[in-house]
């Protein structure tokens, strides 16, 4: 009887180790994918904005003006986001609560 319990316990421990290994490997794989996708997206956004700034600058005849217009655009986004920070926080919190409760 004791041998059966020891065997059961060792099998249960092995099962838990395998489940933990599986969950860990899935998590690491997902994080790796997300990091690679985020870096690629970041490079795309940076290069796209540089290109857009240069394009606007060529239309205006001065590349510096194009870059200043792009910088002003992002400053405007920062100011709007800062002004609406409480609303953004509340909306995100409400969506997370709805997701958790559903």
PDB file of C-alpha atoms in Angstrom:
ATOM      1  CA  UNK A   1       0.000   0.000   0.000  1.00  0.00           C
ATOM      2  CA  UNK A   2       2.807   2.399   0.896  1.00  0.00           C
ATOM      3  CA  UNK A   3       4.555   1.590  -2.397  1.00  0.00           C
ATOM      4  CA  UNK A   4       1.396   2.471  -4.328  1.00  0.00           C
ATOM      5  CA  UNK A   5       1.120   5.835  -2.558  1.00  0.00           C
ATOM      6  CA  UNK A   6       4.813   6.608  -3.183  1.00  0.00           C
ATOM      7  CA  UNK A   7       4.422   5.659  -6.840  1.00  0.00           C
ATOM      8  CA  UNK A   8       1.298   7.811  -7.130  1.00  0.00           C
ATOM      9  CA  UNK A   9       3.049  10.772  -5.497  1.00  0.00           C
ATOM     10  CA  UNK A  10       6.088  10.489  -7.755  1.00  0.00           C
ATOM     11  CA  UNK A  11       3.863  10.268 -10.860  1.00  0.00           C
ATOM     12  CA  UNK A  12       1.893  13.288  -9.688  1.00  0.00           C
ATOM     13  CA  UNK A  13       5.112  15.272  -9.157  1.00  0.00           C
ATOM     14  CA  UNK A  14       6.317  14.313 -12.644  1.00  0.00           C
ATOM     15  CA  UNK A  15       2.984  15.409 -14.116  1.00  0.00           C
ATOM     16  CA  UNK A  16       3.169  18.762 -12.337  1.00  0.00           C
ATOM     17  CA  UNK A  17       6.740  19.282 -13.572  1.00  0.00           C
ATOM     18  CA  UNK A  18       5.691  18.528 -17.157  1.00  0.00           C
ATOM     19  CA  UNK A  19       2.704  20.873 -16.913  1.00  0.00           C
ATOM     20  CA  UNK A  20       4.905  23.640 -15.485  1.00  0.00           C
ATOM     21  CA  UNK A  21       7.458  23.093 -18.258  1.00  0.00           C
ATOM     22  CA  UNK A  22       4.745  23.247 -20.905  1.00  0.00           C
ATOM     23  CA  UNK A  23       3.247  26.458 -19.510  1.00  0.00           C
ATOM     24  CA  UNK A  24       6.686  28.040 -19.170  1.00  0.00           C
ATOM     25  CA  UNK A  25       7.693  27.174 -22.713  1.00  0.00           C
ATOM     26  CA  UNK A  26       4.416  28.525 -24.121  1.00  0.00           C
ATOM     27  CA  UNK A  27       4.842  31.730 -22.122  1.00  0.00           C
ATOM     28  CA  UNK A  28       8.447  32.237 -23.253  1.00  0.00           C
ATOM     29  CA  UNK A  29       7.490  31.528 -26.859  1.00  0.00           C
ATOM     30  CA  UNK A  30       4.648  34.028 -26.726  1.00  0.00           C
ATOM     31  CA  UNK A  31       6.835  36.671 -25.097  1.00  0.00           C
ATOM     32  CA  UNK A  32       9.536  36.121 -27.722  1.00  0.00           C
ATOM     33  CA  UNK A  33       7.003  36.592 -30.498  1.00  0.00           C
ATOM     34  CA  UNK A  34       5.600  39.740 -28.889  1.00  0.00           C
ATOM     35  CA  UNK A  35       9.059  41.255 -28.362  1.00  0.00           C
ATOM     36  CA  UNK A  36      10.077  40.595 -31.972  1.00  0.00           C
ATOM     37  CA  UNK A  37       6.781  42.021 -33.265  1.00  0.00           C
ATOM     38  CA  UNK A  38       7.085  45.092 -31.006  1.00  0.00           C
ATOM     39  CA  UNK A  39      10.653  45.816 -32.139  1.00  0.00           C
ATOM     40  CA  UNK A  40       9.683  45.440 -35.810  1.00  0.00           C
ATOM     41  CA  UNK A  41       6.655  47.705 -35.304  1.00  0.00           C
ATOM     42  CA  UNK A  42       8.800  50.279 -33.519  1.00  0.00           C
ATOM     43  CA  UNK A  43      11.324  50.348 -36.378  1.00  0.00           C
ATOM     44  CA  UNK A  44       8.471  50.689 -38.880  1.00  0.00           C
ATOM     45  CA  UNK A  45       6.921  53.597 -36.988  1.00  0.00           C
ATOM     46  CA  UNK A  46      10.248  55.400 -36.596  1.00  0.00           C
ATOM     47  CA  UNK A  47      11.254  54.989 -40.237  1.00  0.00           C
ATOM     48  CA  UNK A  48       7.756  55.860 -41.473  1.00  0.00           C
ATOM     49  CA  UNK A  49       7.762  59.072 -39.433  1.00  0.00           C
ATOM     50  CA  UNK A  50      11.225  60.045 -40.673  1.00  0.00           C
ATOM     51  CA  UNK A  51      10.092  59.433 -44.237  1.00  0.00           C
ATOM     52  CA  UNK A  52       6.898  61.402 -43.697  1.00  0.00           C
ATOM     53  CA  UNK A  53       8.857  64.282 -42.169  1.00  0.00           C
ATOM     54  CA  UNK A  54      11.237  64.300 -45.135  1.00  0.00           C
ATOM     55  CA  UNK A  55       8.312  64.175 -47.571  1.00  0.00           C
ATOM     56  CA  UNK A  56       6.582  67.124 -45.904  1.00  0.00           C
ATOM     57  CA  UNK A  57       9.913  68.934 -45.819  1.00  0.00           C
ATOM     58  CA  UNK A  58      10.439  68.401 -49.552  1.00  0.00           C
ATOM     59  CA  UNK A  59       6.968  69.813 -50.219  1.00  0.00           C
ATOM     60  CA  UNK A  60       7.820  72.881 -48.129  1.00  0.00           C
ATOM     61  CA  UNK A  61      11.304  73.235 -49.568  1.00  0.00           C
ATOM     62  CA  UNK A  62      13.003  72.771 -46.179  1.00  0.00           C
ATOM     63  CA  UNK A  63      13.469  69.369 -44.528  1.00  0.00           C
ATOM     64  CA  UNK A  64      13.731  70.964 -41.104  1.00  0.00           C
ATOM     65  CA  UNK A  65      10.177  72.300 -41.370  1.00  0.00           C
ATOM     66  CA  UNK A  66       8.894  68.833 -42.182  1.00  0.00           C
ATOM     67  CA  UNK A  67      10.560  67.396 -39.098  1.00  0.00           C
ATOM     68  CA  UNK A  68       9.238  70.274 -36.964  1.00  0.00           C
ATOM     69  CA  UNK A  69       5.706  69.630 -38.233  1.00  0.00           C
ATOM     70  CA  UNK A  70       6.017  65.948 -37.315  1.00  0.00           C
ATOM     71  CA  UNK A  71       7.388  66.883 -33.883  1.00  0.00           C
ATOM     72  CA  UNK A  72       4.505  69.331 -33.369  1.00  0.00           C
ATOM     73  CA  UNK A  73       2.030  66.608 -34.337  1.00  0.00           C
ATOM     74  CA  UNK A  74       3.431  64.272 -31.685  1.00  0.00           C
ATOM     75  CA  UNK A  75       3.530  67.085 -29.136  1.00  0.00           C
ATOM     76  CA  UNK A  76      -0.169  67.644 -29.829  1.00  0.00           C
ATOM     77  CA  UNK A  77      -0.853  63.941 -29.251  1.00  0.00           C
ATOM     78  CA  UNK A  78       1.076  64.092 -25.958  1.00  0.00           C
ATOM     79  CA  UNK A  79      -0.882  67.163 -24.783  1.00  0.00           C
ATOM     80  CA  UNK A  80      -4.240  65.586 -25.691  1.00  0.00           C
ATOM     81  CA  UNK A  81      -3.280  62.326 -23.983  1.00  0.00           C
ATOM     82  CA  UNK A  82      -2.128  64.199 -20.873  1.00  0.00           C
ATOM     83  CA  UNK A  83      -5.366  66.196 -20.767  1.00  0.00           C
ATOM     84  CA  UNK A  84      -7.484  63.037 -21.110  1.00  0.00           C
ATOM     85  CA  UNK A  85      -5.386  60.840 -18.802  1.00  0.00           C
ATOM     86  CA  UNK A  86      -8.121  60.289 -16.199  1.00  0.00           C
ATOM     87  CA  UNK A  87     -10.673  59.388 -18.834  1.00  0.00           C
ATOM     88  CA  UNK A  88      -8.227  56.983 -20.481  1.00  0.00           C
ATOM     89  CA  UNK A  89      -7.382  55.359 -17.124  1.00  0.00           C
ATOM     90  CA  UNK A  90     -11.062  54.917 -16.246  1.00  0.00           C
ATOM     91  CA  UNK A  91     -11.969  53.471 -19.659  1.00  0.00           C
ATOM     92  CA  UNK A  92      -9.106  50.973 -19.573  1.00  0.00           C
ATOM     93  CA  UNK A  93      -9.901  49.973 -15.983  1.00  0.00           C
ATOM     94  CA  UNK A  94     -13.576  49.474 -16.831  1.00  0.00           C
ATOM     95  CA  UNK A  95     -12.752  47.309 -19.840  1.00  0.00           C
ATOM     96  CA  UNK A  96     -10.369  45.171 -17.770  1.00  0.00           C
ATOM     97  CA  UNK A  97     -13.018  44.731 -15.062  1.00  0.00           C
ATOM     98  CA  UNK A  98     -15.642  43.766 -17.662  1.00  0.00           C
ATOM     99  CA  UNK A  99     -13.219  41.295 -19.241  1.00  0.00           C
ATOM    100  CA  UNK A 100     -12.386  39.698 -15.897  1.00  0.00           C
ATOM    101  CA  UNK A 101     -16.022  39.448 -14.798  1.00  0.00           C
ATOM    102  CA  UNK A 102     -17.325  38.012 -18.061  1.00  0.00           C
TER     103      UNK A 102
END
